[in-house]
XYZ file of C-alpha atoms in Angstrom:
662
model
C 0.000 0.000 0.000
C 2.848 2.396 0.836
C 4.406 1.655 -2.562
C 1.181 2.679 -4.289
C 1.117 5.884 -2.239
C 4.717 6.595 -3.184
C 3.812 6.034 -6.827
C 1.065 8.661 -6.522
C 3.270 11.154 -4.647
C 5.883 10.914 -7.389
C 3.329 11.106 -10.186
C 1.407 14.102 -8.859
C 4.432 15.834 -7.339
C 2.520 16.332 -4.109
C 4.135 15.939 -0.684
C 1.295 14.169 1.256
C -0.391 10.839 0.369
C -3.132 9.108 2.422
C -5.233 5.950 2.189
C -8.148 6.444 4.586
C -10.822 4.200 6.048
C -14.085 6.013 6.674
C -16.849 4.742 8.950
C -19.722 7.164 9.402
C -18.183 10.551 10.314
C -14.884 9.045 11.464
C -11.891 9.441 9.147
C -9.000 7.078 10.019
C -5.557 7.147 8.393
C -4.741 3.604 7.264
C -1.520 4.349 5.359
C 0.296 7.680 4.884
C 3.382 9.368 3.386
C 4.206 12.799 4.813
C 7.230 15.125 4.612
C 8.416 14.521 8.162
C 6.679 11.138 8.514
C 4.658 12.786 11.257
C 1.278 11.511 10.046
C 0.885 8.050 11.570
C -1.447 5.173 10.770
C -4.428 5.185 13.096
C -4.674 8.974 13.300
C -8.322 10.033 13.195
C -10.162 13.160 12.025
C -13.726 14.266 11.685
C -14.763 13.516 8.125
C -16.206 17.039 7.746
C -12.775 18.551 8.513
C -11.218 16.851 5.458
C -11.474 17.569 1.726
C -12.540 13.912 1.309
C -16.052 14.800 2.434
C -16.491 16.461 -0.972
C -14.894 13.502 -2.778
C -17.359 11.108 -1.180
C -20.237 13.476 -1.920
C -19.440 13.443 -5.654
C -18.595 9.705 -5.525
C -15.811 10.242 -8.095
C -12.342 11.727 -8.450
C -12.164 15.326 -7.214
C -9.370 17.927 -7.236
C -8.461 21.490 -6.144
C -5.294 23.191 -7.473
C -5.547 26.496 -5.490
C -7.948 26.090 -2.553
C -7.411 29.635 -1.213
C -8.897 31.100 -4.402
C -11.777 28.591 -4.647
C -15.172 28.127 -3.062
C -13.643 26.019 -0.261
C -11.381 28.776 0.995
C -13.318 28.727 4.280
C -13.134 24.903 4.646
C -11.737 23.711 8.026
C -9.057 21.706 6.243
C -7.744 24.845 4.506
C -8.083 27.000 7.579
C -6.349 24.454 9.866
C -3.790 22.852 7.573
C -3.441 25.340 4.693
C -3.525 22.645 2.002
C -3.747 24.423 -1.361
C -3.687 21.491 -3.802
C -5.666 18.212 -3.449
C -6.708 15.269 -5.598
C -8.627 12.255 -4.296
C -10.943 9.378 -5.276
C -13.270 6.988 -3.368
C -12.057 3.435 -2.619
C -14.655 0.700 -3.065
C -14.060 -2.843 -1.693
C -16.408 -5.686 -2.652
C -19.067 -3.138 -3.713
C -18.928 -1.225 -0.430
C -17.348 2.165 0.263
C -14.115 1.738 2.175
C -12.598 5.243 2.230
C -10.419 7.386 -0.070
C -6.968 7.670 -1.600
C -5.828 11.292 -1.739
C -2.754 13.408 -2.315
C -2.211 17.050 -1.264
C 0.332 19.804 -0.692
C 0.552 23.200 1.005
C 1.659 24.874 -2.252
C -0.832 25.597 -5.020
C -0.425 24.206 -8.537
C 0.005 26.428 -11.539
C -2.865 24.793 -13.357
C -5.816 22.483 -12.631
C -5.361 18.722 -12.553
C -5.724 17.191 -16.010
C -8.177 14.554 -17.167
C -5.277 12.089 -17.359
C -4.404 12.807 -13.723
C -8.012 12.291 -12.622
C -8.100 8.996 -14.546
C -4.815 7.956 -12.917
C -6.082 8.496 -9.387
C -9.245 6.553 -10.187
C -7.016 3.753 -11.465
C -5.042 3.951 -8.227
C -8.261 3.803 -6.176
C -9.368 0.636 -8.008
C -5.916 -0.852 -7.530
C -5.945 -0.059 -3.811
C -9.512 -1.415 -3.474
C -8.466 -4.704 -5.048
C -5.391 -4.903 -2.829
C -7.461 -4.244 0.275
C -9.988 -6.912 -0.783
C -7.178 -9.375 -1.468
C -5.563 -8.566 1.850
C -8.862 -8.981 3.711
C -9.516 -12.315 2.014
C -6.000 -13.461 2.751
C -6.382 -12.367 6.369
C -9.749 -14.125 6.612
C -8.280 -17.249 5.026
C -5.402 -17.231 7.473
C -7.813 -16.765 10.357
C -9.955 -19.629 9.062
C -6.893 -21.820 8.648
C -5.779 -20.865 12.137
C -9.258 -21.623 13.465
C -9.384 -24.942 11.620
C -5.956 -25.837 12.952
C -7.108 -24.902 16.434
C -10.298 -26.929 16.037
C -8.293 -29.876 14.746
C -5.961 -29.518 17.702
C -8.940 -29.384 20.087
C -10.460 -32.457 18.427
C -7.158 -34.284 18.764
C -6.886 -33.264 22.414
C -10.503 -34.255 23.074
C -9.850 -37.529 21.313
C -6.790 -38.089 23.478
C -8.728 -37.297 26.661
C -11.808 -39.337 25.703
C -9.848 -42.062 23.954
C -11.906 -41.569 20.780
C -10.167 -41.767 17.428
C -11.399 -40.423 14.100
C -11.140 -41.916 10.627
C -12.014 -40.750 7.134
C -12.056 -42.678 3.862
C -12.029 -40.477 0.733
C -13.633 -42.558 -2.002
C -12.481 -40.172 -4.741
C -8.819 -41.097 -4.253
C -9.086 -44.107 -1.909
C -7.035 -42.440 0.831
C -7.720 -43.413 4.451
C -6.994 -40.956 7.260
C -6.457 -41.986 10.885
C -6.190 -39.566 13.800
C -3.338 -39.947 16.262
C -5.694 -41.655 18.739
C -6.623 -44.218 16.070
C -2.939 -44.975 15.607
C -2.404 -45.205 19.368
C -5.283 -47.672 19.721
C -3.888 -49.837 16.891
C -0.385 -49.542 18.436
C 1.236 -48.283 15.221
C 3.751 -45.468 14.738
C 2.414 -41.980 14.066
C 3.937 -42.044 10.565
C 1.953 -45.192 9.709
C -0.035 -44.727 6.490
C -3.294 -46.704 6.625
C -5.316 -47.859 3.660
C -8.600 -49.728 3.329
C -6.948 -53.145 3.058
C -4.518 -52.946 5.975
C -7.138 -51.076 8.020
C -9.633 -53.942 7.700
C -6.905 -56.514 8.374
C -6.612 -55.261 11.958
C -10.067 -56.707 12.661
C -9.955 -60.219 14.076
C -10.338 -62.840 11.374
C -13.720 -64.465 11.078
C -16.996 -62.948 12.187
C -15.528 -59.540 13.173
C -13.724 -58.989 9.866
C -16.756 -60.162 7.894
C -19.099 -57.792 9.759
C -16.949 -54.656 9.390
C -16.322 -55.382 5.699
C -20.057 -55.740 5.111
C -20.750 -52.483 7.004
C -18.266 -50.551 4.840
C -19.643 -52.062 1.626
C -23.214 -51.230 2.628
C -22.299 -47.606 3.368
C -20.482 -47.243 0.056
C -23.428 -48.707 -1.857
C -26.427 -47.255 -0.039
C -25.208 -44.522 2.324
C -26.582 -44.275 5.859
C -24.586 -45.120 8.967
C -23.549 -48.021 11.188
C -22.293 -48.697 14.694
C -21.097 -51.815 16.426
C -18.572 -53.462 18.694
C -15.667 -55.273 17.051
C -12.586 -57.142 18.211
C -9.254 -56.089 16.699
C -5.682 -57.347 16.936
C -3.192 -54.463 17.182
C 0.177 -54.175 15.418
C 1.784 -55.564 18.585
C -0.653 -58.481 18.759
C -2.773 -57.089 21.580
C -6.456 -58.102 21.391
C -8.788 -55.145 21.947
C -12.482 -54.343 21.697
C -13.555 -51.188 19.876
C -16.816 -49.301 19.436
C -16.873 -48.299 15.768
C -19.219 -45.787 14.149
C -19.375 -44.799 10.494
C -21.380 -42.418 8.318
C -21.566 -41.907 4.567
C -21.313 -38.448 2.964
C -23.118 -38.120 -0.355
C -22.631 -35.770 -3.295
C -25.543 -35.742 -5.736
C -26.655 -39.117 -4.404
C -23.235 -40.713 -4.719
C -21.148 -41.731 -1.708
C -17.885 -39.771 -1.817
C -16.607 -40.099 1.730
C -16.934 -42.248 4.849
C -16.232 -40.687 8.238
C -16.433 -42.170 11.684
C -15.250 -42.608 15.247
C -13.289 -45.393 16.907
C -13.098 -45.931 20.678
C -11.200 -48.477 22.735
C -13.808 -50.169 24.960
C -11.716 -53.141 26.060
C -12.103 -52.288 29.749
C -15.867 -51.814 29.400
C -16.263 -55.132 27.565
C -14.104 -56.934 30.122
C -16.111 -55.343 32.954
C -19.357 -56.324 31.248
C -18.164 -59.900 30.802
C -17.114 -59.993 34.452
C -20.542 -58.689 35.469
C -22.229 -61.296 33.279
C -20.004 -63.960 34.823
C -20.825 -62.705 38.313
C -24.512 -62.573 37.426
C -24.303 -66.171 36.243
C -22.494 -67.154 39.428
C -25.099 -65.277 41.470
C -27.909 -67.025 39.608
C -26.277 -70.374 40.299
C -25.801 -69.369 43.932
C -29.453 -68.325 44.202
C -30.483 -71.581 42.571
C -28.295 -73.478 45.029
C -29.782 -71.391 47.832
C -33.295 -72.258 46.715
C -32.366 -75.928 46.518
C -30.802 -75.706 49.974
C -33.946 -74.061 51.334
C -36.095 -76.743 49.764
C -33.945 -79.511 51.204
C -33.675 -77.795 54.587
C -37.428 -77.298 54.652
C -37.932 -80.964 53.842
C -35.311 -82.298 56.250
C -36.469 -80.153 59.186
C -40.187 -80.502 58.638
C -40.080 -84.278 58.159
C -39.166 -85.121 61.781
C -41.437 -82.366 63.119
C -44.220 -83.875 61.043
C -43.600 -87.154 62.811
C -43.540 -85.531 66.242
C -46.691 -83.432 65.799
C -48.505 -86.216 63.986
C -47.839 -88.734 66.706
C -48.802 -86.186 69.368
C -52.123 -85.540 67.586
C -52.778 -89.285 67.433
C -51.752 -89.725 71.051
C -54.155 -86.931 71.996
C -57.035 -89.100 70.771
C -56.097 -91.965 73.095
C -57.039 -92.436 76.753
C -54.785 -90.244 78.896
C -54.913 -89.249 82.530
C -54.687 -85.619 83.634
C -50.919 -85.536 84.071
C -50.325 -87.279 80.745
C -52.652 -84.790 79.035
C -50.652 -81.927 80.572
C -47.367 -83.448 79.437
C -48.826 -83.977 75.972
C -49.962 -80.346 75.823
C -46.468 -79.152 76.784
C -44.929 -81.363 74.105
C -47.361 -80.074 71.461
C -46.701 -76.463 72.450
C -42.948 -77.027 72.225
C -43.211 -78.713 68.831
C -45.552 -75.994 67.560
C -43.160 -73.287 68.808
C -40.275 -75.008 67.045
C -42.327 -75.192 63.866
C -43.172 -71.487 64.207
C -39.482 -70.587 64.492
C -38.643 -72.685 61.435
C -41.504 -71.133 59.481
C -40.313 -67.628 60.423
C -36.788 -68.342 59.195
C -38.005 -69.942 55.967
C -40.528 -67.162 55.317
C -37.935 -64.459 55.906
C -35.468 -66.202 53.593
C -38.116 -66.597 50.883
C -39.098 -62.929 51.095
C -35.473 -61.794 51.206
C -34.614 -63.784 48.065
C -37.743 -62.695 46.195
C -39.137 -66.232 46.129
C -42.411 -65.461 47.874
C -45.329 -65.401 45.430
C -48.648 -63.822 46.401
C -52.017 -65.163 45.314
C -55.143 -63.052 44.886
C -58.435 -64.782 45.606
C -61.826 -63.651 46.948
C -62.144 -64.174 50.705
C -64.558 -63.396 53.522
C -62.585 -60.935 55.649
C -64.617 -61.583 58.799
C -64.120 -65.322 58.515
C -60.340 -64.884 58.281
C -60.353 -62.611 61.334
C -62.641 -64.980 63.261
C -60.260 -67.860 62.570
C -57.281 -65.827 63.794
C -59.071 -64.735 66.948
C -60.247 -68.309 67.604
C -56.661 -69.550 67.346
C -55.392 -67.053 69.927
C -58.371 -67.171 72.298
C -56.998 -70.124 74.317
C -53.692 -68.307 74.858
C -55.529 -65.136 75.909
C -57.675 -67.089 78.380
C -54.574 -68.724 79.864
C -53.202 -65.249 80.647
C -56.630 -63.875 81.714
C -56.459 -61.298 78.930
C -59.550 -60.124 77.080
C -59.206 -60.616 73.301
C -61.579 -58.302 71.401
C -62.459 -58.030 67.710
C -63.841 -54.681 66.491
C -65.127 -54.270 62.925
C -65.516 -50.608 61.956
C -66.837 -50.876 58.395
C -65.830 -54.365 57.305
C -68.858 -56.353 58.459
C -69.737 -58.774 55.660
C -66.897 -57.467 53.484
C -65.581 -59.671 50.691
C -62.109 -58.713 49.522
C -59.524 -59.998 47.057
C -56.112 -60.704 48.552
C -53.756 -63.482 49.658
C -55.597 -65.183 52.564
C -52.514 -67.021 53.817
C -50.445 -63.853 54.098
C -53.356 -61.880 55.574
C -53.709 -64.538 58.289
C -49.946 -64.414 58.822
C -49.988 -60.627 59.306
C -52.893 -60.832 61.772
C -51.343 -63.796 63.569
C -47.942 -62.103 63.921
C -49.492 -58.940 65.358
C -51.781 -60.843 67.749
C -49.000 -63.195 68.827
C -46.695 -60.258 69.497
C -49.362 -58.403 71.485
C -50.256 -61.428 73.629
C -46.592 -62.218 74.242
C -45.906 -58.808 75.808
C -49.254 -58.261 77.552
C -49.719 -59.653 81.059
C -53.006 -58.041 82.010
C -55.757 -56.009 80.457
C -56.833 -56.315 76.857
C -55.704 -57.007 73.304
C -57.980 -55.783 70.517
C -57.883 -56.183 66.745
C -59.677 -53.538 64.667
C -60.214 -53.479 60.909
C -61.100 -50.627 58.589
C -61.525 -50.337 54.804
C -60.763 -47.077 52.969
C -61.848 -46.965 49.337
C -59.169 -45.869 46.889
C -59.311 -46.118 43.101
C -62.095 -48.105 41.456
C -62.231 -51.648 42.759
C -59.386 -51.150 45.259
C -59.197 -50.263 48.947
C -56.728 -49.941 51.788
C -57.305 -52.456 54.578
C -56.024 -51.275 57.955
C -55.529 -53.857 60.696
C -54.782 -52.294 64.084
C -53.796 -54.433 67.075
C -53.832 -52.575 70.392
C -52.518 -53.956 73.664
C -52.044 -52.890 77.281
C -48.633 -54.523 77.477
C -45.116 -53.480 78.438
C -44.782 -50.825 75.719
C -41.626 -49.613 74.006
C -39.125 -46.774 74.194
C -38.354 -44.648 71.099
C -34.990 -46.425 70.741
C -36.676 -49.832 70.857
C -39.260 -48.754 68.278
C -36.481 -47.720 65.864
C -35.112 -51.293 65.837
C -38.430 -53.098 66.003
C -38.877 -54.018 62.330
C -35.255 -54.979 61.672
C -34.690 -58.729 61.205
C -33.399 -60.718 64.185
C -33.939 -57.701 66.458
C -36.167 -57.541 69.500
C -36.662 -54.741 72.005
C -33.439 -55.743 73.773
C -31.383 -58.839 74.554
C -33.450 -59.593 77.633
C -36.579 -59.823 75.475
C -35.275 -62.919 73.705
C -34.135 -64.378 76.986
C -37.452 -63.686 78.727
C -40.036 -64.181 75.982
C -38.227 -66.247 73.331
C -38.715 -65.973 69.584
C -36.500 -65.221 66.599
C -37.133 -61.515 66.260
C -38.379 -62.148 62.721
C -42.150 -61.897 63.180
C -42.506 -58.130 62.850
C -39.821 -57.939 60.162
C -41.745 -60.520 58.134
C -44.966 -58.589 58.767
C -43.426 -55.397 57.367
C -42.045 -57.174 54.305
C -45.403 -58.853 53.660
C -47.222 -55.519 53.962
C -44.758 -53.910 51.563
C -45.221 -56.773 49.100
C -48.948 -56.055 49.313
C -48.424 -52.317 48.569
C -48.619 -51.216 52.199
C -46.587 -50.984 55.406
C -46.775 -51.389 59.171
C -46.181 -48.829 61.915
C -46.203 -48.656 65.707
C -47.198 -46.158 68.384
C -46.158 -47.083 71.890
C -45.772 -45.716 75.411
C -43.476 -47.537 77.802
C -45.371 -49.483 80.492
C -48.736 -48.498 78.967
C -49.051 -50.427 75.750
C -48.709 -50.314 71.981
C -50.760 -50.011 68.804
C -49.479 -51.788 65.687
C -51.171 -50.718 62.440
C -50.739 -52.755 59.261
C -52.014 -51.445 55.933
C -52.310 -53.462 52.716
C -53.968 -52.857 49.365
C -56.878 -55.196 48.578
C -59.467 -55.626 45.880
C -63.147 -55.062 46.668
C -65.789 -57.615 45.672
C -69.181 -56.338 44.552
C -71.703 -57.102 47.314
C -74.177 -59.853 46.587
C -77.845 -59.714 47.560
C -77.052 -61.606 50.745
C -73.731 -59.987 51.576
C -75.122 -58.126 54.580
C -76.187 -61.401 56.165
C -73.569 -63.931 55.128
C -74.753 -67.488 55.367
C -72.804 -69.489 57.881
C -71.819 -72.950 56.769
C -72.988 -75.685 59.091
C -70.073 -77.708 60.357
C -70.722 -81.321 59.491
C -68.376 -84.275 59.677
C -68.539 -86.376 56.520
C -68.141 -90.132 56.370
C -64.738 -90.975 54.861
C -64.914 -94.748 55.311
C -65.645 -95.349 51.616
C -62.285 -93.930 50.587
C -59.541 -96.270 49.424
C -56.262 -94.379 49.700
C -52.784 -95.181 48.413
C -50.089 -93.543 50.561
C -46.758 -93.081 48.738
C -44.244 -92.167 51.468
C -40.654 -93.268 52.119
C -40.317 -92.086 55.732
C -41.335 -94.745 58.236
C -42.465 -92.276 60.905
C -44.611 -90.403 58.412
C -46.088 -93.717 57.261
C -47.169 -94.428 60.827
C -48.543 -90.889 61.339
C -50.560 -90.843 58.105
C -51.740 -94.406 58.669
C -53.004 -93.665 62.164
C -54.779 -90.511 60.989
C -56.547 -92.479 58.244
C -57.458 -95.265 60.673
C -59.242 -92.838 62.985
C -61.709 -92.070 60.167
C -62.044 -95.750 59.143
C -60.299 -95.139 55.815
C -58.887 -98.140 53.962
C -55.316 -97.503 52.839
C -52.135 -99.099 51.500
C -48.608 -97.758 51.908
C -45.711 -98.000 49.427
C -42.168 -96.650 49.819
C -41.537 -94.873 46.510
C -42.837 -94.085 43.051
C -41.770 -97.336 41.451
C -43.715 -99.348 44.020
C -46.698 -97.039 43.501
C -46.727 -97.635 39.730
C -46.398 -101.380 40.289
C -49.333 -101.584 42.695
C -51.473 -99.333 40.485
C -50.817 -101.664 37.561
C -52.100 -104.567 39.652
C -55.045 -102.630 41.084
C -56.320 -101.106 37.815
C -58.699 -104.026 37.321
C -59.554 -104.331 41.020
C -63.158 -104.247 42.198
C -62.078 -101.784 44.890
C -59.837 -99.319 43.053
C -58.021 -96.492 44.765
C -60.105 -93.348 45.077
C -57.239 -91.073 46.086
C -53.432 -90.960 46.345
C -51.429 -89.162 49.045
C -48.070 -88.500 47.352
C -44.828 -87.535 49.072
C -42.676 -85.404 46.763
C -39.105 -86.286 47.731
C -38.437 -90.018 47.612
C -35.643 -92.324 46.420
C -35.781 -94.195 43.083
C -38.655 -92.089 41.712
C -39.915 -88.875 43.312
C -43.522 -87.732 43.584
C -43.396 -85.410 40.557
C -42.138 -88.114 38.195
C -44.547 -90.646 39.653
C -47.507 -88.302 39.123
C -46.463 -87.644 35.519
C -46.268 -91.400 34.858
C -49.690 -91.941 36.433
C -51.249 -89.200 34.304
C -49.910 -90.897 31.162
C -51.517 -94.281 31.929
C -54.346 -95.388 29.658
C -56.618 -96.823 32.348
C -58.925 -95.050 34.826
C -55.953 -94.896 37.175
C -54.737 -91.839 35.236
C -57.557 -89.714 36.655
C -57.198 -90.634 40.350
C -56.962 -87.432 42.446
C -53.459 -86.946 43.850
C -52.743 -84.824 46.933
C -49.142 -83.726 47.462
C -47.615 -84.247 50.898
C -44.406 -82.226 51.079
C -42.138 -80.778 53.714
C -40.982 -78.128 51.252
C -42.734 -74.881 52.181
C -41.504 -72.776 49.254
C -44.064 -71.224 46.908
C -42.383 -72.827 43.880
C -43.164 -76.218 45.391
C -46.913 -75.649 45.096
C -46.515 -74.619 41.444
C -44.261 -77.601 40.764
C -46.825 -79.980 42.255
C -49.655 -78.604 40.139
C -47.449 -78.565 37.031
C -46.694 -82.270 37.434
C -50.420 -83.089 37.531
C -51.280 -83.165 41.234
C -54.710 -81.914 42.303
C -54.074 -80.514 45.773
C -51.268 -79.667 48.144
C -50.733 -80.265 51.876
C -47.649 -78.936 53.619
C -45.964 -81.004 56.333
C -46.337 -81.230 59.258
C -49.790 -82.383 58.211
C -52.497 -81.146 60.522
C -55.077 -83.865 61.220
C -58.060 -81.532 60.727
C -56.607 -80.133 57.494
C -56.065 -83.645 56.168
C -59.672 -84.647 56.845
C -60.970 -81.408 55.291
C -58.898 -82.084 52.183
C -60.116 -85.689 51.924
C -63.732 -84.543 52.225
C -63.300 -82.602 48.970
C -62.901 -85.852 47.047
C -65.816 -87.870 48.409
């Protein structure tokens, strides 16, 4: 620019040359040549104080050869600077006014500027405008290149930090670009030059190489994108897993470039495989745990079944007063032991998620009556009044799990009676309607017992915890009853809470969600079934049981109702005797089937029986099992059994079950 100014100074024989940039009313010196070099770039003036204001007004070359004798003799530029001669022209850059190029001197010229001189300065202005445009474009290009380099550097740094490489395949020349992270992942030198062939060869031979090749071919042919996990073998032979993504870039419908990302996910894949392995181990452990529970349930319940069964049979014999008392103590001890075992098994089932709930219609009052009837003898022994109060549940039919509802009520009543020595224990029920067809059932058990401190209440629902150590020593129990109650309530979309005052008593409130049955025409006055003992002497029962004690117990129970029966030791013997008896005039009417037996268990035996072609195939089969897990019931029904009795078998429950099949 200075060279162009010097060219003008020499041509016009004027001492001052300026290239200005004008924005609004601000005149800025961009380049200048002056006699003492005292006019510096960046110097600013008011546009109106310069001759250039007239040049811009005419929008063409303008000149004055003797300003003092012209119409601008009073112009601020002449008055302040005394410039007599001036020639200037507008500078236009990319169609927009930029400023001016002008030359001037303090001495006047002898004659006006010629047409050739005016044409020359216009030529100079065009030249300067082009140079400024070129310079601006070059500056912009450099800035863009600098920005792109910075962005590339940032991408590389981000790739290094995130461990994500970038790749690009130019289909116009076949060149493959890898970022530095890509090269690091593949363990190659930074001067390594990849191509499509050697790039694909890093993928492990077989399924991985076939998949990535197909992905690239599909992108080249149809566009789109892909992503997947692939195993590679690095230059140094290290196996790695990579997450690979690719995208096609199209030009007029034709794929011209593939771009993508590449991330080392070896640690993630290894962690995932370890988690899957641990999950598999955990599943096996849970399966082993379930099997252990089933076996433990069977092994523990089998002898208790013998004890309680024989005690029930002995109770029917002639005993004197002292023997009856001893028998009662033995039954209470055996029942307490069974309760402890049931608590532990129930807690374990709930804790492992193995407890399944059933939903069936029940008579709420009947369930509560049964619970109260069970605990009435204990209340009378302690001279405690046991009261049932129904707020709005009289005649209510609800849909819930009756077994677990009884268990909740029984746990709360048992707990209240255990810690109450005088006064009263009451159970109150209330139904609160919620959404359509659903309600919240609240069961509140209030006692006048020993009560609890705030610290004791905080620990009350934790497993294996009681109020304090002396509680276990004084009252016994596992400390699981209330914990099981809470877990059952939570499984039934509710919870349990307590309010208590030390030495005054407690109120335990359990809430569960239940379904509501539409009331029938007779729901207000439910019909009470008349208890009637049915004659079972016409039954002919086959007992399939391997345990000798259980054989005696079941046999004695059947004898007391004059039931004809035969006993076999396992499934094979059962099938053999059924084969003989299929043409008998007195065929079996029912089978009591133990589930765990040597040679052939109860499930397999039942399946074989159901496949027989004779009438034997339809004989009702009742499962007798010491396994108390919920899966056991499902397994029995799945094998073809009709009903299910859990050991220890209660004599009354057995007779009730048999009456179903008369």
